[in-house]
Structures are given as structure tokens and as C-alpha cells.
CSV table of C-alpha atoms and ligand atoms in Angstrom, one decimal:
chain,number,residue,atom,x,y,z
A,2,MET,CA,-33.2,46.0,-25.1
A,3,ALA,CA,-32.8,42.5,-27.1
A,4,SER,CA,-31.9,40.7,-23.9
A,5,LEU,CA,-34.4,42.2,-21.6
A,6,ASP,CA,-37.7,40.2,-21.0
A,7,PRO,CA,-40.7,42.4,-19.5
A,8,GLN,CA,-42.4,39.4,-18.7
A,9,LEU,CA,-41.4,38.2,-15.1
A,10,PRO,CA,-42.0,35.1,-13.5
A,11,ALA,CA,-45.8,33.8,-12.2
A,12,ARG,CA,-44.3,33.7,-8.8
A,13,PHE,CA,-44.1,37.7,-8.8
A,14,ALA,CA,-47.8,38.0,-8.6
A,15,ASP,CA,-47.8,35.8,-5.5
A,16,LEU,CA,-45.3,38.7,-4.1
A,17,LYS,CA,-47.9,41.4,-5.0
A,18,LEU,CA,-50.4,39.2,-2.7
A,19,GLU,CA,-47.8,39.5,-0.3
A,20,ILE,CA,-47.2,42.7,-0.1
A,21,ALA,CA,-51.1,43.7,0.0
A,22,SER,CA,-51.9,41.0,2.5
A,23,SER,CA,-48.7,42.6,5.0
A,24,TYR,CA,-50.8,45.8,4.9
A,25,GLY,CA,-54.3,44.4,5.9
A,26,PRO,CA,-57.8,44.7,4.3
A,27,ASP,CA,-57.5,48.6,3.5
A,28,PHE,CA,-54.5,48.2,1.2
A,29,GLU,CA,-56.5,48.7,-1.8
A,30,SER,CA,-58.5,51.7,-0.5
A,31,CYS,CA,-55.3,53.1,0.8
A,32,ILE,CA,-53.2,53.2,-2.4
A,33,THR,CA,-56.0,53.5,-5.0
A,34,ARG,CA,-56.6,57.1,-3.0
A,35,ALA,CA,-52.7,57.2,-3.2
A,36,TRP,CA,-52.3,56.8,-6.4
A,37,GLY,CA,-55.4,59.0,-7.6
A,38,GLU,CA,-53.1,61.9,-5.6
A,39,ILE,CA,-50.0,61.1,-7.0
A,40,ILE,CA,-51.3,61.3,-10.9
A,41,GLU,CA,-52.3,64.8,-9.6
A,42,GLU,CA,-49.5,66.0,-8.4
A,43,LEU,CA,-47.2,64.7,-11.0
A,44,ASP,CA,-49.6,66.7,-13.5
A,45,LYS,CA,-48.4,69.7,-11.7
A,46,ALA,CA,-44.9,68.7,-11.0
A,47,THR,CA,-44.0,67.5,-14.7
A,48,THR,CA,-45.8,70.9,-16.2
A,49,LYS,CA,-43.6,73.1,-13.4
A,50,ILE,CA,-40.2,70.8,-14.4
A,51,ALA,CA,-40.8,70.9,-18.5
A,52,ASP,CA,-41.1,74.8,-17.9
A,53,GLU,CA,-38.3,75.5,-16.2
A,54,GLY,CA,-35.9,73.0,-17.9
A,55,THR,CA,-32.3,73.0,-16.6
A,56,GLU,CA,-32.3,75.8,-13.9
A,57,ILE,CA,-34.5,73.5,-11.7
A,58,ILE,CA,-31.2,71.6,-11.1
A,59,PRO,CA,-29.8,73.2,-7.9
A,60,GLN,CA,-26.2,74.4,-7.7
A,61,VAL,CA,-23.8,75.5,-4.9
A,62,SER,CA,-20.3,75.5,-4.5
A,63,LEU,CA,-18.1,73.6,-2.4
A,64,SER,CA,-17.2,76.6,0.1
A,65,GLU,CA,-21.1,77.5,0.9
A,66,LEU,CA,-21.9,73.9,1.8
A,67,ASP,CA,-21.9,74.6,5.6
A,68,SER,CA,-23.8,77.9,5.0
A,69,LEU,CA,-27.2,76.9,3.5
A,70,THR,CA,-30.5,78.3,4.4
A,71,PRO,CA,-33.1,75.8,5.3
A,72,SER,CA,-35.0,76.5,2.0
A,73,GLN,CA,-31.6,75.9,-0.2
A,74,LEU,CA,-31.5,72.4,1.8
A,75,ASP,CA,-34.9,71.4,1.4
A,76,ASN,CA,-34.4,71.9,-2.4
A,77,ILE,CA,-31.7,70.1,-2.8
A,78,LYS,CA,-33.5,67.1,-1.3
A,79,LYS,CA,-36.5,67.6,-2.9
A,80,ARG,CA,-35.0,67.8,-6.2
A,81,GLY,CA,-32.8,64.9,-5.2
A,82,CYS,CA,-29.6,66.2,-7.4
A,83,VAL,CA,-27.1,68.8,-6.8
A,84,VAL,CA,-24.6,70.3,-9.0
A,85,ILE,CA,-21.6,71.2,-6.2
A,86,LYS,CA,-18.9,73.8,-8.1
A,87,ASP,CA,-15.1,74.0,-7.6
A,88,VAL,CA,-15.0,70.7,-5.5
A,89,VAL,CA,-11.2,70.4,-7.3
A,90,PRO,CA,-9.5,73.1,-8.8
A,91,ASP,CA,-9.9,73.3,-12.5
A,92,THR,CA,-6.4,72.8,-13.4
A,93,GLU,CA,-6.1,69.6,-11.4
A,94,ALA,CA,-9.2,68.5,-12.6
A,95,ALA,CA,-8.0,68.9,-16.4
A,96,GLY,CA,-4.7,68.0,-15.9
A,97,TRP,CA,-6.2,64.2,-14.9
A,98,LYS,CA,-8.2,64.1,-18.0
A,99,THR,CA,-4.8,64.5,-19.8
A,100,GLU,CA,-3.2,61.9,-17.4
A,101,LEU,CA,-6.1,59.8,-18.3
A,102,GLN,CA,-5.8,60.3,-22.3
A,103,GLN,CA,-2.2,59.6,-21.9
A,104,PHE,CA,-2.9,56.5,-19.8
A,105,ALA,CA,-5.2,55.4,-22.9
A,106,LYS,CA,-2.2,55.8,-25.4
A,107,ASP,CA,0.4,54.2,-23.3
A,108,ASN,CA,-1.7,51.3,-22.5
A,109,PRO,CA,-3.9,50.3,-26.2
A,110,THR,CA,-4.9,47.1,-24.9
A,111,CYS,CA,-6.7,48.3,-21.8
A,112,PRO,CA,-10.5,47.7,-21.9
A,113,GLY,CA,-13.4,50.0,-22.9
A,114,PHE,CA,-16.3,50.7,-25.1
A,115,PRO,CA,-16.6,50.6,-28.1
A,116,PRO,CA,-13.5,48.6,-28.4
A,117,THR,CA,-12.1,50.2,-31.5
A,118,ASP,CA,-12.9,53.7,-30.3
A,119,LYS,CA,-12.7,53.6,-26.6
A,120,GLN,CA,-14.8,56.3,-24.9
A,121,PHE,CA,-16.1,54.6,-21.6
A,122,PHE,CA,-13.0,53.1,-20.0
A,123,TYR,CA,-13.3,49.7,-17.7
A,124,ILE,CA,-10.5,51.2,-15.8
A,125,TYR,CA,-10.6,51.4,-11.8
A,126,TRP,CA,-6.8,52.1,-10.5
A,127,SER,CA,-5.1,54.8,-12.8
A,128,LYS,CA,-3.0,57.2,-10.8
A,129,PRO,CA,-5.8,60.1,-11.4
A,130,GLN,CA,-8.8,58.4,-10.5
A,131,VAL,CA,-6.8,57.0,-7.2
A,132,GLU,CA,-5.7,61.0,-6.8
A,133,ALA,CA,-9.5,62.2,-7.2
A,134,ARG,CA,-11.3,59.8,-5.0
A,135,SER,CA,-9.1,60.8,-2.1
A,136,HIS,CA,-9.1,64.5,-2.7
A,137,PRO,CA,-10.0,66.6,0.3
A,138,GLY,CA,-12.8,68.7,-1.7
A,139,VAL,CA,-14.1,65.1,-3.0
A,140,LEU,CA,-14.3,63.5,0.6
A,141,LYS,CA,-16.0,66.8,1.6
A,142,ALA,CA,-18.6,66.6,-0.8
A,143,SER,CA,-19.0,63.2,-0.1
A,144,ALA,CA,-19.4,63.6,3.7
A,145,TRP,CA,-21.6,66.5,3.4
A,146,LEU,CA,-24.4,64.6,1.1
A,147,ASN,CA,-24.0,61.8,3.3
A,148,GLY,CA,-25.1,64.2,6.5
A,149,LEU,CA,-28.4,64.6,4.0
A,150,TYR,CA,-29.4,61.4,5.4
A,151,HIS,CA,-30.7,60.8,8.8
A,152,ILE,CA,-31.4,58.2,11.4
A,153,LYS,CA,-35.1,58.8,12.5
A,154,GLY,CA,-36.0,59.2,16.3
A,155,SER,CA,-33.7,58.0,19.0
A,156,LYS,CA,-32.6,54.8,17.2
A,157,GLN,CA,-28.9,54.2,17.1
A,158,LEU,CA,-27.9,52.2,14.0
A,159,GLN,CA,-24.6,50.6,14.7
A,160,GLY,CA,-21.6,51.1,12.8
A,161,VAL,CA,-22.9,54.1,10.9
A,162,ASP,CA,-20.7,57.1,10.5
A,163,LEU,CA,-22.2,59.8,8.0
A,164,LYS,CA,-19.3,62.1,8.6
A,165,THR,CA,-16.5,59.6,7.6
A,166,PRO,CA,-17.0,59.2,3.9
A,167,LEU,CA,-15.8,55.8,2.2
A,168,THR,CA,-14.2,55.3,-1.5
A,169,TYR,CA,-15.7,53.4,-4.0
A,170,ALA,CA,-13.8,52.4,-7.2
A,171,ASP,CA,-15.7,53.5,-10.2
A,172,ARG,CA,-14.7,53.9,-14.2
A,173,TYR,CA,-14.5,57.2,-16.2
A,174,ARG,CA,-16.0,58.0,-19.7
A,175,ILE,CA,-14.2,60.6,-22.2
A,176,ARG,CA,-17.0,60.7,-24.6
A,177,LYS,CA,-16.3,62.1,-28.0
A,178,PRO,CA,-18.7,63.8,-29.9
A,179,GLY,CA,-21.4,62.7,-32.5
A,180,GLY,CA,-22.3,59.0,-32.2
A,181,LEU,CA,-25.2,57.5,-30.4
A,182,TRP,CA,-25.2,56.2,-26.9
A,183,GLU,CA,-27.8,53.8,-26.6
A,184,ALA,CA,-26.8,52.2,-23.2
A,185,HIS,CA,-28.0,54.5,-20.5
A,186,PRO,CA,-32.2,55.3,-21.2
A,187,PRO,CA,-33.5,56.4,-18.0
A,188,HIS,CA,-33.1,54.1,-15.0
A,189,VAL,CA,-32.6,53.8,-11.2
A,190,ASP,CA,-29.4,51.9,-10.1
A,191,GLY,CA,-29.0,50.6,-6.4
A,192,GLY,CA,-31.4,47.6,-6.7
A,193,SER,CA,-33.9,46.3,-9.0
A,194,ILE,CA,-37.2,44.0,-8.3
A,195,GLU,CA,-35.3,44.1,-4.8
A,196,ARG,CA,-37.2,47.3,-4.0
A,197,TRP,CA,-40.2,45.1,-3.6
A,198,GLU,CA,-38.8,41.7,-2.9
A,199,ASP,CA,-36.1,42.1,-0.6
A,200,GLU,CA,-38.7,42.9,3.1
A,201,THR,CA,-35.8,45.3,4.3
A,202,PHE,CA,-35.8,47.2,1.3
A,203,ARG,CA,-39.2,47.6,1.2
A,204,THR,CA,-39.4,49.2,4.4
A,205,CYS,CA,-37.6,52.2,2.9
A,206,PHE,CA,-41.2,52.7,1.0
A,207,GLU,CA,-43.3,51.7,3.6
A,208,ALA,CA,-45.4,55.0,3.4
A,209,ILE,CA,-45.7,55.0,0.2
A,210,LEU,CA,-47.1,51.2,0.6
A,211,ARG,CA,-49.7,52.4,3.3
A,212,GLY,CA,-50.7,55.3,1.3
A,213,ASP,CA,-49.3,57.5,2.9
A,214,TRP,CA,-47.1,58.9,0.4
A,215,ARG,CA,-46.2,62.5,1.2
A,216,THR,CA,-44.9,61.1,4.7
A,217,HIS,CA,-42.2,58.9,2.6
A,218,ASP,CA,-39.0,60.3,3.6
A,219,PRO,CA,-36.0,59.2,0.9
A,220,TYR,CA,-33.1,59.9,3.3
A,221,ASP,CA,-34.3,58.0,6.3
A,222,LEU,CA,-31.2,55.2,6.6
A,223,ASP,CA,-33.2,52.8,8.3
A,224,GLY,CA,-33.7,49.9,6.1
A,225,ARG,CA,-31.1,51.4,3.4
A,226,ILE,CA,-28.0,50.5,5.0
A,227,LYS,CA,-29.3,46.6,5.3
A,228,ALA,CA,-31.2,46.4,2.2
A,229,ARG,CA,-30.2,43.6,-0.5
A,230,SER,CA,-30.0,45.3,-3.7
A,231,SER,CA,-28.8,43.0,-5.5
A,232,MET,CA,-30.3,39.4,-4.5
A,233,TYR,CA,-29.5,37.7,-7.7
A,234,GLY,CA,-26.0,38.9,-8.2
A,235,ARG,CA,-26.0,40.6,-11.7
A,236,PRO,CA,-22.9,42.2,-12.8
A,237,ASN,CA,-22.3,46.1,-12.4
A,238,GLN,CA,-24.6,46.3,-9.3
A,239,ALA,CA,-23.2,48.2,-6.8
A,240,SER,CA,-23.5,45.9,-3.5
A,241,ILE,CA,-22.6,48.8,-1.3
A,242,PHE,CA,-24.6,51.5,-0.1
A,243,ARG,CA,-24.2,55.0,-1.9
A,244,THR,CA,-26.2,57.9,-0.6
A,245,TYR,CA,-25.6,59.7,-3.8
A,246,GLN,CA,-24.0,58.2,-7.1
A,247,GLY,CA,-22.0,61.2,-9.0
A,248,TRP,CA,-19.2,62.1,-11.3
A,249,LEU,CA,-16.9,64.6,-11.7
A,250,ALA,CA,-16.5,66.8,-14.7
A,251,MET,CA,-12.7,67.1,-16.1
A,252,ARG,CA,-13.3,69.0,-19.6
A,253,GLN,CA,-12.0,72.6,-20.2
A,254,PRO,CA,-13.7,74.9,-20.7
A,255,GLU,CA,-17.0,73.4,-19.8
A,256,THR,CA,-19.6,70.7,-20.8
A,257,GLY,CA,-23.3,71.3,-20.8
A,258,PRO,CA,-26.8,70.5,-22.4
A,259,HIS,CA,-26.7,69.0,-25.8
A,260,GLN,CA,-23.2,67.7,-25.2
A,261,GLY,CA,-23.7,64.1,-24.3
A,262,THR,CA,-24.6,64.9,-20.3
A,263,ILE,CA,-26.5,63.5,-17.5
A,264,ARG,CA,-30.1,64.1,-17.1
A,265,PHE,CA,-32.5,63.7,-14.3
A,266,PHE,CA,-36.7,63.2,-13.3
A,267,PRO,CA,-35.7,65.8,-10.7
A,268,ASP,CA,-38.4,65.0,-8.1
A,269,VAL,CA,-37.2,62.1,-5.8
A,270,LEU,CA,-40.3,61.5,-3.8
A,271,LEU,CA,-42.7,61.6,-6.4
A,272,SER,CA,-40.9,59.3,-8.4
A,273,ASN,CA,-40.4,57.3,-5.7
A,274,ALA,CA,-43.9,57.2,-4.8
A,275,TYR,CA,-45.2,56.7,-8.7
A,276,MET,CA,-42.8,54.0,-9.1
A,277,ILE,CA,-43.6,52.0,-6.0
A,278,LEU,CA,-47.2,52.0,-6.7
A,279,ARG,CA,-46.8,51.4,-10.6
A,280,PRO,CA,-47.0,47.6,-10.5
A,281,PHE,CA,-50.3,47.8,-8.3
A,282,PHE,CA,-52.3,49.5,-11.3
A,283,ARG,CA,-53.5,48.8,-14.7
A,284,PRO,CA,-54.5,51.0,-17.5
A,285,LYS,CA,-58.4,49.9,-17.8
A,286,ALA,CA,-59.0,48.4,-21.2
A,287,THR,CA,-62.1,50.3,-21.3
A,288,PRO,CA,-61.1,53.9,-20.8
A,289,ALA,CA,-63.6,56.3,-18.9
A,290,SER,CA,-62.7,59.3,-21.0
A,291,ASP,CA,-60.2,60.5,-23.5
A,292,ASP,CA,-57.4,61.4,-21.2
A,293,PRO,CA,-55.4,57.9,-20.9
A,294,LEU,CA,-53.7,59.7,-18.1
A,295,ALA,CA,-56.8,60.3,-15.7
A,296,ALA,CA,-56.6,58.4,-12.6
A,297,GLU,CA,-60.2,57.3,-13.7
A,298,ASN,CA,-59.0,55.4,-16.4
A,299,TRP,CA,-56.2,53.1,-14.3
A,300,GLU,CA,-57.2,50.4,-12.1
A,301,TYR,CA,-56.1,48.3,-8.9
A,302,ASP,CA,-54.9,45.1,-10.2
A,303,LEU,CA,-52.8,42.2,-8.7
A,304,SER,CA,-53.3,39.8,-11.3
A,305,SER,CA,-49.9,40.2,-13.3
A,306,PRO,CA,-46.7,39.2,-12.3
A,307,ASP,CA,-45.1,42.2,-14.0
A,308,PHE,CA,-43.6,45.2,-12.4
A,309,PRO,CA,-43.6,47.4,-15.3
A,310,GLY,CA,-39.9,48.6,-16.0
A,311,ILE,CA,-38.4,45.9,-14.1
A,312,TYR,CA,-36.9,43.2,-16.7
A,313,ALA,CA,-35.6,39.7,-16.6
A,314,LEU,CA,-32.2,39.3,-17.8
A,315,ARG,CA,-32.7,36.8,-20.3
A,316,ASP,CA,-29.0,34.9,-19.2
A,317,GLY,CA,-30.9,34.1,-16.1
A,318,LYS,CA,-28.9,36.5,-13.9
A,319,GLY,CA,-31.9,38.2,-11.9
A,320,TYR,CA,-33.4,41.2,-12.9
A,321,THR,CA,-32.6,45.1,-14.1
A,322,GLY,CA,-34.5,48.2,-13.9
A,323,PRO,CA,-36.5,50.6,-12.5
A,324,ARG,CA,-36.1,51.6,-16.3
A,325,PRO,CA,-39.5,53.6,-16.7
A,326,ASN,CA,-40.2,54.9,-20.3
A,327,THR,CA,-43.2,56.8,-21.8
A,328,GLU,CA,-45.3,53.4,-21.9
A,329,THR,CA,-44.4,52.0,-19.2
A,330,HIS,CA,-44.8,55.3,-16.8
A,331,PRO,CA,-46.6,57.6,-19.1
A,332,HIS,CA,-47.1,60.0,-15.8
A,333,PHE,CA,-43.7,61.1,-15.8
A,334,ARG,CA,-43.7,62.3,-19.2
A,335,LEU,CA,-40.2,61.3,-19.8
A,336,GLU,CA,-39.7,63.1,-23.4
A,337,LYS,CA,-40.5,66.5,-21.7
A,338,THR,CA,-39.1,66.2,-18.1
A,339,MET,CA,-35.9,64.5,-18.2
A,340,THR,CA,-33.6,67.4,-17.2
A,341,ALA,CA,-30.0,67.7,-18.7
A,342,VAL,CA,-27.9,69.3,-15.9
A,343,PRO,CA,-26.5,73.3,-16.5
A,344,ASN,CA,-23.1,73.9,-17.7
A,345,VAL,CA,-20.1,72.2,-15.8
A,346,LYS,CA,-16.4,73.2,-15.7
A,347,PRO,CA,-13.2,70.9,-14.7
A,348,GLY,CA,-13.6,70.5,-11.0
A,349,ASP,CA,-17.1,70.6,-10.6
A,350,MET,CA,-19.0,67.8,-9.4
A,351,VAL,CA,-22.7,66.4,-10.4
A,352,PHE,CA,-24.3,64.1,-7.7
A,353,TRP,CA,-28.1,62.2,-7.5
A,354,HIS,CA,-29.9,60.3,-4.7
A,355,CYS,CA,-29.6,56.9,-5.0
A,356,ASP,CA,-33.1,56.1,-6.5
A,357,LEU,CA,-33.2,59.3,-8.9
A,358,VAL,CA,-34.4,58.6,-12.5
A,359,HIS,CA,-31.3,59.3,-14.7
A,360,ASP,CA,-30.5,58.7,-18.1
A,361,VAL,CA,-27.4,60.0,-20.6
A,362,GLU,CA,-28.3,62.4,-23.4
A,363,ARG,CA,-28.4,60.0,-26.4
A,364,GLU,CA,-26.5,62.4,-28.9
A,365,HIS,CA,-23.7,64.7,-28.2
A,366,GLU,CA,-23.9,67.7,-30.4
A,367,GLY,CA,-20.9,69.5,-29.0
A,368,ILE,CA,-17.6,69.9,-30.8
A,369,HIS,CA,-15.4,68.7,-27.7
A,370,ASP,CA,-15.1,65.3,-25.6
A,371,SER,CA,-17.0,65.4,-22.4
A,372,ALA,CA,-15.2,63.9,-19.9
A,373,VAL,CA,-16.2,62.5,-16.3
A,374,MET,CA,-15.1,60.4,-13.7
A,375,TYR,CA,-17.4,58.1,-11.3
A,376,ILE,CA,-17.0,59.5,-8.0
A,377,PRO,CA,-20.0,58.6,-5.3
A,378,ALA,CA,-21.1,59.5,-1.9
A,379,VAL,CA,-20.4,56.4,0.2
A,380,PRO,CA,-21.3,56.5,4.1
A,381,THR,CA,-19.4,54.6,6.7
A,382,THR,CA,-21.8,51.4,7.5
A,383,VAL,CA,-20.9,47.8,8.6
A,384,GLN,CA,-22.0,46.4,5.1
A,385,ASN,CA,-20.2,49.1,3.1
A,386,LEU,CA,-16.8,48.8,5.4
A,387,GLU,CA,-16.9,45.0,4.4
A,388,TYR,CA,-16.8,45.8,0.7
A,389,LEU,CA,-13.9,48.4,1.3
A,390,THR,CA,-11.6,45.6,2.8
A,391,ARG,CA,-12.3,43.2,-0.2
A,392,GLN,CA,-11.9,46.8,-2.5
A,393,ARG,CA,-8.7,47.5,-1.1
A,394,ASP,CA,-7.2,44.0,-1.5
A,395,THR,CA,-8.1,44.3,-5.3
A,396,PHE,CA,-6.5,47.7,-5.4
A,397,GLU,CA,-3.6,46.2,-3.9
A,398,ARG,CA,-3.4,43.4,-6.6
A,399,GLY,CA,-4.5,45.8,-9.4
A,400,VAL,CA,-7.3,44.1,-10.2
A,401,THR,CA,-11.2,44.6,-11.2
A,402,PRO,CA,-13.1,45.7,-7.9
A,403,PRO,CA,-15.6,42.9,-6.3
A,404,ASP,CA,-18.6,44.6,-7.7
A,405,PHE,CA,-17.5,44.8,-11.2
A,406,PRO,CA,-17.4,42.4,-14.2
A,407,LEU,CA,-13.7,40.8,-14.3
A,408,ALA,CA,-11.5,42.6,-16.6
A,409,ASP,CA,-7.8,42.4,-17.2
A,410,PRO,CA,-5.4,43.0,-14.7
A,411,GLU,CA,-4.1,46.9,-14.4
A,412,ALA,CA,-1.2,46.3,-12.4
A,413,THR,CA,1.1,46.1,-15.1
A,414,TYR,CA,-0.4,49.2,-17.2
A,415,ILE,CA,1.7,52.3,-17.3
A,416,GLY,CA,0.5,54.8,-14.9
A,417,VAL,CA,-1.8,52.6,-12.6
A,418,GLY,CA,-2.3,54.1,-9.1
A,419,ARG,CA,-0.4,53.2,-5.9
A,420,PRO,CA,-1.2,53.2,-2.2
A,421,GLU,CA,1.5,56.3,-2.3
A,422,HIS,CA,-0.7,58.2,-4.6
A,423,ILE,CA,-3.6,58.4,-2.1
A,424,GLN,CA,-4.1,62.0,-0.7
A,425,GLY,CA,-4.3,62.4,2.7
A,426,ASP,CA,-5.0,60.8,6.0
A,427,LEU,CA,-8.9,61.1,5.4
A,428,GLY,CA,-8.3,59.6,1.9
A,429,ARG,CA,-6.2,56.7,3.4
A,430,HIS,CA,-9.0,56.1,5.7
A,431,ALA,CA,-11.4,56.2,2.9
A,432,MET,CA,-9.7,53.9,0.9
A,433,GLY,CA,-9.6,51.4,3.9
A,434,TYR,CA,-6.3,52.2,5.2
A,435,SER,CA,-5.7,53.1,8.9
A,436,VAL,CA,-3.6,56.4,9.6
A,437,SER,CA,-1.5,54.6,11.8
A,438,ALA,CA,-1.1,51.8,9.3
A,439,ALA,CA,-0.2,54.1,6.4
A,440,ALA,CA,2.2,56.1,8.4
B,29,LIG,FE1,-27.0,54.6,-13.6
């Protein structure tokens, strides 16, 4: 974290005061009570998560999405993550990996990390990626995940269509065994200090800031779709709204825990409640008891500008995080609770809610590579359509999509995807082509 600074500018202490005053004179008492309840609940929840391990991550197959019981749905929403199996036939997904390996051979100068032994590719428009994003199974999973969100009450959100998914171009990795990946410690994407600073984004967490954290609804769309998740223009920050981030497994026969896979803190409501209130509390200088995690050893404090887990980028390009760790967020007990996803086969997909804490296993102790394409679930919204138009333009020109750091153009690479590689009418629509225009 050499380039990250946990000390934030003094003006962020004013932001805390502003938030406190906007909730009225009872703010301190309400969130102090909530803080105590959240700590108590985390004690129970983290024990359960650590005990159950990988089994706690919900798994369903694509074919059963429309017939899940209410309790299965509740569990998927509570955990904030899900493995959807058999989204794409095994052979098709494994074939994409073979093609991507060939792509790297055919285009030895294509950008990736580490540069001398590329495993994370800064490639967006290869033919397999274009095919995968528009695959009917992928789009069905995406639409279903979008549908887990809702609009409260009788409100109409103009331009929102949860049934019609859109495509977001991202990259892929083919991670080799051995070596250490330090780049992905526990974190949340989709907005950093903006979660508190942007007034619209903050409304997503209003119940928590009222102290009424149990009624927080991570699936309420109101607020999300107009939230400014990127106020400072930092690179690698999605400016669209993704209901779920996700990836598609390609490795034959399967990839699982200890093989460089993704891990989650699988309780999205509780982690949101804890992270949003964390900046308003600090450990007491003189603890009342031996247990540093006990509520009695924490106190309400608005004097510091710091938001633990949020870091200033030293190049002045804004802020990153949340990146909770065992010191900033000890009640998460991250050393025991970051839970690897179970074994996945080629064509299975893993999705996680846009607020969920996740990381990538530092070590890959397996003997095969672990290969995934990043493909999130993206609903139709006015802002997302605006991005889609710009993204389509970069696709046609074979250049880096708008949200990502500029890399060499891909247009001249062997094996680059073209509009004719997009599958089906739904796929063409998801890429920003109207059906009639594509015909
Ligand atoms: Fe991430």
C-alpha cells in the first residue's frame, strides 16, 4: 500500500459533522445504539461464517433460477453472492480459454500483468469475450440477478428496465499456479469515499445512518442508479451501475479453494451496516475491559477526518477503498471469515453484490491455471445506456473502453472480436445495437 495514504484531508471531518447534523440531534444516540447491536450481531455472524466455510456460499443452476423457493432467494440476497452453475456448456467455455491462450501467442505484445509472464490481460475485445458477454445463458443470469433489485413502493424510475441486461466490457485472467497476488486484498468496488460524500449515494445507506440498520435494503435501486460512484475520475473505477460483479469460469475440469480463487465476506447487510458506521467510532484510548472488540471499548467520535479503510491516492487522483483489514475493521474477523467460493467448472459463473467485500486468494497452490472472464450484471438505466453508447464506439474502433486506463489499440490484433461475433438479438441489444440496425 505504498501509494496509499490513510490520512484524509481535514475537510472530511466537516463531512462527518454535516452527515451528523443532517440526521438531527439524536444522531449520536441512534447510531451508538446501532453500533452496539451491529457488533453483537457480527460476533454471531462471523462465528457462523467461519464454521460453515465454503458451504455458506449459495449455489444454484441456471435452469432452476425461475423456480427457487423464497428461502433460497432470501439466502442468496443475504449472502450477497451466488454461484450459478451451467450458464454456458463446459466445452464452449473451455474452448474460449483455449482461444484466449492462442490470442496471447498470436499477439505477444498485448498488454498484461506481470509484463514478462502475463496472467491478467488488459484485453477487452477478443472474439471469445465478445461471444461470452452475449451468450444467451450469460444474459439470462444477468437479467435474473438484476431482478433481485427492486424499486420501493409505487415509485417509477424513468428509463430503468431490470429485464433487459446490458454488456460491460472488462478483462480476463489466466492465473498460473505459484506466485503471490498482492493486488486484491479485501475490498469493495463501485465507489469509495463517495459512499458518504455523494448525497445521492449516501441515501442508499440512509436506514443505517438513522440507526435503523436492520431495515437497510441493499437491493433498493432508488439512489443507486444516480449515485456518483466516481467523483474524482480515478482509473479502473466503473462509472456504470452493476447490480452484481461477476466472472465466468473457463478452467477444465474445475477450480476451487486454494487455487487462486475469489473469496467473500458473505453477509452484505451486516457488512454495509458496519462499514458505513465505522468512521463515526474509534477504539477508546483507555479500554474498559480486556476485549478490544467489545462495544464498551469503542466511542463515538467525529473529530478525525479519516474514514478507516478509505485511502487517498498519493498521485492526487482521489480515493480508493473501502479496503477493510484486520486493524481498521477488526469485528469482521477477516482472517477467519473471508470465504472461498466452492469448486466451479467451465461455464459456471460467480456473482457478488456491488457492495460485497471480496478478495482474491494470495496463493495459488493448485497445479493448473485458474482462468476467468470478468462479466458483471448490468441493468438498463439512463446512465448505463449513456455509457453503453460510448463503449460501443470503443468496440467499433477496437480501443480501450471508456472506464479503463488507455492501453494499445486492439483493432489490429489477430483474433479480435467484431460486431458479427455478437450472439443473438438480445446480445446485440446488450451491446448497444438495436435489433433492426444489426439486421
Ligand atoms: Fe474487486
